[in-house]
Tab-separated table of C-alpha atoms in Angstrom:
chain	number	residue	atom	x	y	z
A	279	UNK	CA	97.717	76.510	93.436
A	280	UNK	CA	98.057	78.048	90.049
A	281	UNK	CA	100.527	80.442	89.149
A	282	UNK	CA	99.841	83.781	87.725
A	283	UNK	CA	101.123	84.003	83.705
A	284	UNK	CA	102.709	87.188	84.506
A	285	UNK	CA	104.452	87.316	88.233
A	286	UNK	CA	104.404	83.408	88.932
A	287	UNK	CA	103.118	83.862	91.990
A	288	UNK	CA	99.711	81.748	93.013
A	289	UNK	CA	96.154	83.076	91.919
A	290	UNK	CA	93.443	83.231	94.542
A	291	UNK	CA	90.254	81.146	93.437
A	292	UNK	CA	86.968	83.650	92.729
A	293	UNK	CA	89.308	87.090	92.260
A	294	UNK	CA	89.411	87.921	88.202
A	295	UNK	CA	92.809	89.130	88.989
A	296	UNK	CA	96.291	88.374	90.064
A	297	UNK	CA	96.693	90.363	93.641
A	298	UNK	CA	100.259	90.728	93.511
A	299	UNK	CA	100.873	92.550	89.534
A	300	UNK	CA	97.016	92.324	88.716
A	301	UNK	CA	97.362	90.158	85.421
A	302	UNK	CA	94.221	88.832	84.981
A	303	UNK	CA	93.383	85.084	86.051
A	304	UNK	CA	92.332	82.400	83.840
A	305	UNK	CA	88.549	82.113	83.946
A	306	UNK	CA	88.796	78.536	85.753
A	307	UNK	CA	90.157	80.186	88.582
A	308	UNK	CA	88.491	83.601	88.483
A	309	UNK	CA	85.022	81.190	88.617
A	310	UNK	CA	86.225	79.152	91.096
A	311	UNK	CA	85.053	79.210	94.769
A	312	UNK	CA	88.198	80.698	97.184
A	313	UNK	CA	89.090	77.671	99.206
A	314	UNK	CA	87.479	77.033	102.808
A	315	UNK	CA	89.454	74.340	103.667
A	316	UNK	CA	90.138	74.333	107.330
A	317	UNK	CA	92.747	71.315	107.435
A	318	UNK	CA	96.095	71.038	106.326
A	319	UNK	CA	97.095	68.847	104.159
A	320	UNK	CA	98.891	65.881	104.831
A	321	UNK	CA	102.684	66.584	104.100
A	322	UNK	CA	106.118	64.757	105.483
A	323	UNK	CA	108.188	67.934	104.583
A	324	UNK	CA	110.270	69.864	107.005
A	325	UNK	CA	111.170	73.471	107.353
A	326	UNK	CA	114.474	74.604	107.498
A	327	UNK	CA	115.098	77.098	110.688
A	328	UNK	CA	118.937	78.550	111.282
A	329	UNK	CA	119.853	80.288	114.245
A	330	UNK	CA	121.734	83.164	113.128
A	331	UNK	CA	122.380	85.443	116.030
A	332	UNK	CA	125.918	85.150	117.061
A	333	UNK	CA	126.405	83.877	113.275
A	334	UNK	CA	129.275	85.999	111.514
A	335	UNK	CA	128.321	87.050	107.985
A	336	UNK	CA	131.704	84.870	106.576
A	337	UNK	CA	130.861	82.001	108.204
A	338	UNK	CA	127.385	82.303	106.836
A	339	UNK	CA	127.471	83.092	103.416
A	340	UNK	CA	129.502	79.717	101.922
A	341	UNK	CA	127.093	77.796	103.739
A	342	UNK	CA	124.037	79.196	102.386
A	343	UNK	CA	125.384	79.572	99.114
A	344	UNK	CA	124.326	83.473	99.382
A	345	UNK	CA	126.483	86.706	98.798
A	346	UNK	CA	127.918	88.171	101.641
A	347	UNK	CA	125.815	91.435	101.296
A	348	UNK	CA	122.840	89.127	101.513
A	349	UNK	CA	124.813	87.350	104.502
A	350	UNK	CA	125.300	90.667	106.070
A	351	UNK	CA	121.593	91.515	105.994
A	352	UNK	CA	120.549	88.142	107.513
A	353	UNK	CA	123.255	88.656	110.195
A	354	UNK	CA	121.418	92.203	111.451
A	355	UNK	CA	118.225	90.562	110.808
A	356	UNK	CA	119.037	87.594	113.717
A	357	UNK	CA	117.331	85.498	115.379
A	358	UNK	CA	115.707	82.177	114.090
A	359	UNK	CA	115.125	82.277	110.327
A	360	UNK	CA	113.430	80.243	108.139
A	361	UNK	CA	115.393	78.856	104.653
A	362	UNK	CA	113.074	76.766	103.051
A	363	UNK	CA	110.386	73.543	103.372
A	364	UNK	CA	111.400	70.802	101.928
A	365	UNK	CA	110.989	67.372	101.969
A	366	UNK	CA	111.973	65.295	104.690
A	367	UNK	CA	115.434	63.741	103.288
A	368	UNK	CA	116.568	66.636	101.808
A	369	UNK	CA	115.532	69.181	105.139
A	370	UNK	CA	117.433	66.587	107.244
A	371	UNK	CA	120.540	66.415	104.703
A	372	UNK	CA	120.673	70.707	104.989
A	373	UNK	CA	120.675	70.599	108.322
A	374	UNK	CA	123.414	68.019	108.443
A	375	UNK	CA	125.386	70.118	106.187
A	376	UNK	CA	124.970	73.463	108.274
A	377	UNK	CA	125.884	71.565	111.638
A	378	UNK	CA	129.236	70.635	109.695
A	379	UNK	CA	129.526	73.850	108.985
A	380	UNK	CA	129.140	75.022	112.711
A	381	UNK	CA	125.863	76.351	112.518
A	382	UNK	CA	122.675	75.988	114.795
A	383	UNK	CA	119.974	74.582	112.329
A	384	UNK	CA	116.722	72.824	113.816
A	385	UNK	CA	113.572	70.768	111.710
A	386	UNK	CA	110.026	71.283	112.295
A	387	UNK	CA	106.923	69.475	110.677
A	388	UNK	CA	105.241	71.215	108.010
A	389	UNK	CA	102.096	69.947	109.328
A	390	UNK	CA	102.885	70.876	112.738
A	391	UNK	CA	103.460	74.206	111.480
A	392	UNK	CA	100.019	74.306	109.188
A	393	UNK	CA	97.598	73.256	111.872
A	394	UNK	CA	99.126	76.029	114.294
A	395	UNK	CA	98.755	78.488	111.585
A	396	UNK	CA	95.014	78.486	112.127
A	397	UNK	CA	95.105	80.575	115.718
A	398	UNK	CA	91.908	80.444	118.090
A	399	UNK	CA	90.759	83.857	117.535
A	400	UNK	CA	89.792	85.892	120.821
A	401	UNK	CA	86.643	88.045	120.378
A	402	UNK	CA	86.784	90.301	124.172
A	403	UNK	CA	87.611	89.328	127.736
A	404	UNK	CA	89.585	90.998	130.684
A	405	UNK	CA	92.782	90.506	132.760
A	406	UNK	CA	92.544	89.751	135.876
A	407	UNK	CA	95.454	90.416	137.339
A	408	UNK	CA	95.918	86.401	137.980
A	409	UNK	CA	95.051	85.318	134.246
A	410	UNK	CA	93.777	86.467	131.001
A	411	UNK	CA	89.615	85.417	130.831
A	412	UNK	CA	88.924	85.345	126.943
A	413	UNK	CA	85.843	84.892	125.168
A	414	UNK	CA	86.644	83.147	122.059
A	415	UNK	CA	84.357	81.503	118.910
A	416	UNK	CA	85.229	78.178	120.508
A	417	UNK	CA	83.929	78.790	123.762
A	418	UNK	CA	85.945	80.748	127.102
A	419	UNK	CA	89.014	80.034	127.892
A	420	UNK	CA	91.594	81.075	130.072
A	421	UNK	CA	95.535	81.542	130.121
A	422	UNK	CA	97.530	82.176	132.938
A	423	UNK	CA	101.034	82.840	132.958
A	424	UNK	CA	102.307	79.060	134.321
A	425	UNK	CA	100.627	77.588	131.082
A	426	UNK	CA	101.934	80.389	128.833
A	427	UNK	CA	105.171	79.120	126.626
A	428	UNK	CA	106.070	81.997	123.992
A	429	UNK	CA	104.379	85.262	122.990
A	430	UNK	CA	104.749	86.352	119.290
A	431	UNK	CA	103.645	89.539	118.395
A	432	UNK	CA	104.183	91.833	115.543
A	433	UNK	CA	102.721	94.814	112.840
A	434	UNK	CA	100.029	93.897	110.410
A	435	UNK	CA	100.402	96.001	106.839
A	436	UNK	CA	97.166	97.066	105.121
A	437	UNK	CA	97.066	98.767	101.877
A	438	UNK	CA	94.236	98.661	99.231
A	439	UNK	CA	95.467	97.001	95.575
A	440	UNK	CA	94.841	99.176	92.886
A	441	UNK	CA	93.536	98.374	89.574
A	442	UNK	CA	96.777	98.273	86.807
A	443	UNK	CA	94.557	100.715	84.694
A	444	UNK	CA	94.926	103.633	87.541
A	445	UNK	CA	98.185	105.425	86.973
A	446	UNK	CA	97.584	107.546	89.975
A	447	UNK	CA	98.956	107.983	93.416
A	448	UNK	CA	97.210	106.379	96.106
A	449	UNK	CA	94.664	109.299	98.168
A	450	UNK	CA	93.218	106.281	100.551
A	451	UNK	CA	95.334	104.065	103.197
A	452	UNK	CA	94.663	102.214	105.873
A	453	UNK	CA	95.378	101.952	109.071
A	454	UNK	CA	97.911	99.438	110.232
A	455	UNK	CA	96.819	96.761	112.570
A	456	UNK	CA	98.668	94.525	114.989
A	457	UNK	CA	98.610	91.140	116.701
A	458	UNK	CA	99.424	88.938	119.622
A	459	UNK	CA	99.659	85.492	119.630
A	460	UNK	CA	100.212	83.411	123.066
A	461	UNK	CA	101.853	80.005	122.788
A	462	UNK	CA	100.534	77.591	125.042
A	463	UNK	CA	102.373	74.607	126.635
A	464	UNK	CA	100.555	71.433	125.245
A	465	UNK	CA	98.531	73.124	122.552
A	466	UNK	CA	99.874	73.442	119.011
A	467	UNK	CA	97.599	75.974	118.474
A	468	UNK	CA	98.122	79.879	119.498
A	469	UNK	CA	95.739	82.387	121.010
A	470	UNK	CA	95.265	85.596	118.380
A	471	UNK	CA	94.747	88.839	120.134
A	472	UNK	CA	93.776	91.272	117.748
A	473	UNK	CA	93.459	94.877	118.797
A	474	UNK	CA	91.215	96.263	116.433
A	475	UNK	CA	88.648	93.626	117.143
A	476	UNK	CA	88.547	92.809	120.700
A	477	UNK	CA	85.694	93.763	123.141
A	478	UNK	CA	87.169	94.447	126.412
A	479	UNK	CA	83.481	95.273	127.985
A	480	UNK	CA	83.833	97.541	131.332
A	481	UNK	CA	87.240	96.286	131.321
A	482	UNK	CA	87.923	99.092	128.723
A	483	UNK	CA	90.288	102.111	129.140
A	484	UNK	CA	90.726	105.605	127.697
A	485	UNK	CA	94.085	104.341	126.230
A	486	UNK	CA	94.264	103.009	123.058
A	487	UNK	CA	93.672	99.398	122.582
A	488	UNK	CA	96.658	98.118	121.732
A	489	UNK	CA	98.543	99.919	124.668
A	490	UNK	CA	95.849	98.374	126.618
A	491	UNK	CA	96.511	94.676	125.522
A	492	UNK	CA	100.247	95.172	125.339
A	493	UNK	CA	99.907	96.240	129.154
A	494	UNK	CA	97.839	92.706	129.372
A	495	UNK	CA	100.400	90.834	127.763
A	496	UNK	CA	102.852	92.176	129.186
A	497	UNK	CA	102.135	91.138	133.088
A	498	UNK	CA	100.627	87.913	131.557
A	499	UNK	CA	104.063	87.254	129.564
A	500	UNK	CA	106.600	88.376	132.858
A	501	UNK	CA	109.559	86.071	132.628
A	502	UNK	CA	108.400	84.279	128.962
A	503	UNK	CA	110.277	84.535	125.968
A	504	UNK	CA	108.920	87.167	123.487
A	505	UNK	CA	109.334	87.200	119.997
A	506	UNK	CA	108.953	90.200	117.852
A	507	UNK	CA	111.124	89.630	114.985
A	508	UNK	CA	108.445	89.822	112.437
A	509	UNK	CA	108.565	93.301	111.938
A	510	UNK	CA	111.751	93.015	110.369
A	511	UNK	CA	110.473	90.966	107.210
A	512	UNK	CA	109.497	92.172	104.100
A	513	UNK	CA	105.656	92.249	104.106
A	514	UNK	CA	104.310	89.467	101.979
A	515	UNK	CA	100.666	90.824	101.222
A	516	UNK	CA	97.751	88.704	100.110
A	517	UNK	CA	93.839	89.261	100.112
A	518	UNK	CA	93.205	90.391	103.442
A	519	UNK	CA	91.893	87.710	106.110
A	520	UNK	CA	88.344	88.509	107.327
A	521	UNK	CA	88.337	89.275	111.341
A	522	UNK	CA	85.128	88.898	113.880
A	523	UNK	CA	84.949	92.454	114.483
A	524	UNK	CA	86.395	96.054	114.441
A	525	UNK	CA	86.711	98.519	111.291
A	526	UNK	CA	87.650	95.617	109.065
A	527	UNK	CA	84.821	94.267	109.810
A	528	UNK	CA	82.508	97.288	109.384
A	529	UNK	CA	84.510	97.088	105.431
A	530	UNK	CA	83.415	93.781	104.580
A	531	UNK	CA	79.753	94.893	105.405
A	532	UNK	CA	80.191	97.834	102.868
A	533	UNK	CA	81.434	95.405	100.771
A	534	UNK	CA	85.279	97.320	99.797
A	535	UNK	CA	86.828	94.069	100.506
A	536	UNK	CA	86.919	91.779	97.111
A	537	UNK	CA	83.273	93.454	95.274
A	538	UNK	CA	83.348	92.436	91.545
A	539	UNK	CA	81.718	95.898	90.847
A	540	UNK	CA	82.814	97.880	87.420
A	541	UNK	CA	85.378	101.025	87.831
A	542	UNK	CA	83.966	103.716	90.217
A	543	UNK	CA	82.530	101.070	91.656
A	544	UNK	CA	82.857	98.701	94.847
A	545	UNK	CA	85.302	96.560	92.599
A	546	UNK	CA	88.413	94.811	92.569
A	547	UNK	CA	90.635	98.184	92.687
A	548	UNK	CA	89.479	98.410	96.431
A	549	UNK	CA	90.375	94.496	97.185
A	550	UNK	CA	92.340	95.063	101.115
A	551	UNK	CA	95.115	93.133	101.067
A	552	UNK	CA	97.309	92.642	104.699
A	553	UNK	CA	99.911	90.159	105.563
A	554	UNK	CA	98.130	88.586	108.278
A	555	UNK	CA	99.102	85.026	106.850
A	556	UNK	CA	102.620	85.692	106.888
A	557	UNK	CA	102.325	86.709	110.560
A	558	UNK	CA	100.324	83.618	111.387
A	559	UNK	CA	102.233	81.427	109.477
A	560	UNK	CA	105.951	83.098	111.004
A	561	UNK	CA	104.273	82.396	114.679
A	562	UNK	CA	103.099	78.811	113.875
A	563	UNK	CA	107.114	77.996	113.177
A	564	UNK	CA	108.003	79.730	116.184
A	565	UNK	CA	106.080	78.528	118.238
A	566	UNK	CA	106.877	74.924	117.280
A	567	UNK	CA	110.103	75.574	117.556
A	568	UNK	CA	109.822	76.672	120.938
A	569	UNK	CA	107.735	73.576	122.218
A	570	UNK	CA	110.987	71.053	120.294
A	571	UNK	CA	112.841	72.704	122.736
A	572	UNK	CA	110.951	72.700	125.233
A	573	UNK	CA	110.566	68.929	124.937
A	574	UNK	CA	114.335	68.380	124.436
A	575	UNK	CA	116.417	68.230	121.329
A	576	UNK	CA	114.754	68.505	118.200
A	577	UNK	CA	114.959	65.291	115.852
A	578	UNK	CA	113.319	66.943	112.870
């Protein structure tokens, strides 16, 4: 992707603007159509994952190269983290490196990683007290706890970008959201429960809906591992990914998400970004991560 002149970081195709310091784009790539591309590309790189609960910060910080403040912070942070992606050789020399150095580091395939970063999306269904019964844009489906491997789950940040030329504090938010993904043995790909856009039908409840499908998840998920460090990361925001339903939904039809209009207008200043991505792409790791070890000692 292209970088943005000013912040470096990529442009999105068809926005006139940069979403991250709002420099504008080059007109190649404020013309172009935003990508629709459902595959992932081919790639041979690995990511980089390091185990570093248990890890002491002086131990850690010579063999990441980092300051020990910065070692310190990774330390509280735990769990599995993810250094970098590189390519094959040079993932597989790292990891080398940080076994030497008495640390727990573990390869997974980009690609792996990219196709499970595109979730199957469940649109309503109801627990059953035996399984979950989903109604998803590919069809039903149903997951019961035997063929349930990992549950992910985590906050979703949502803020509108404003336009550079508003020096003015923010009098609109938005309401956070929050997901659910359930890691399947033999599927690469998760189920996404979101609960601002799920139908539960008569199923439904006077409690919210996310105390409702945390309740779900939570007798579907007895006795699997659950990961929620997510909401410990920095939010990485980008234009916000369009859902099935809910009140995001019920914006795109007003048009408040990504409009071209002038000021005062339905224009870029009320582009909704969210870190969705970030989640997805976080639970596609860990979730191949999980099913290496699942399948025995991971050879990268």
């Amino acid at each position: 992707m292209t970088p943005c002149p000013r912040c470096g970081r990529p442009l999105t195709a068809g926005l006139p603007r940069c979403v991250y310091c709002g420099a504008d784009a080059p007109l190649r790539i404020a013309a172009a159509t935003p990508e629709t591309v459902l595959e992932p590309t081919p790639t041979d790189r690995r990511l980089v994952l390091l185990r570093v609960e248990g890890t002491e910060p002086d131990a850690l910080a010579p063999a990441l190269g980092i300051a020990a403040a910065d070692a310190t912070q990774r330390v509280r942070r735990g769990g599995w983290q993810l250094l970098r992606i590189a390519a094959r050789e040079a993932a597989e020399e790292q990891a080398r490196r940080l076994g030497e150095a008495g640390l727990v580091a573990a390869l997974v395939a980009e690609a792996d990683v990219r196709m499970a970063s595109r979730p199957v999306v469940a649109l309503g269904g109801e627990w059953t007290a035996r399984e979950l019964s989903l109604r998803t844009g590919e069809g039903p489906l149903q997951v019961e706890t035997s063929a349930l491997m990992l549950v992910v789950q985590g906050p979703i940040v949502r803020e509108y970008q404003t336009s550079q030329e508003v020096k003015r504090s923010r009098t609109a938010t938005l309401e956070e959201g929050y997901r659910f993904h359930l890691h399947r043995h033999g599927e690469v790909r998760p189920v996404e429960l979101d609960p601002g856009a799920f139908d539960f039908g008569a199923a439904a409840s006077a409690a919210s809906s996310l105390l409702q499908l945390s309740s779900w998840v939570q007798e579907l998920g007895e006795g699997v591992s659950l990961d929620d460090g997510f909401r410990r990361l920095p939010p990485e925001l980008g234009v916000a990914v369009a859902v099935a339903g809910g009140p995001l939904a019920a914006a795109d039809a007003l048009g408040v998400r990504g409009g071209r209009g002038g000021r005062g207008g339905r224009g870029e200043a009320n582009l909704v970004l969210d870190n969705l991505r970030q989640f997805r792409f976080y639970s596609a790791w860990r979730g191949a991560l999980e099913r290496r070890a699942s399948e025995g000692p991971p050879s990268g």
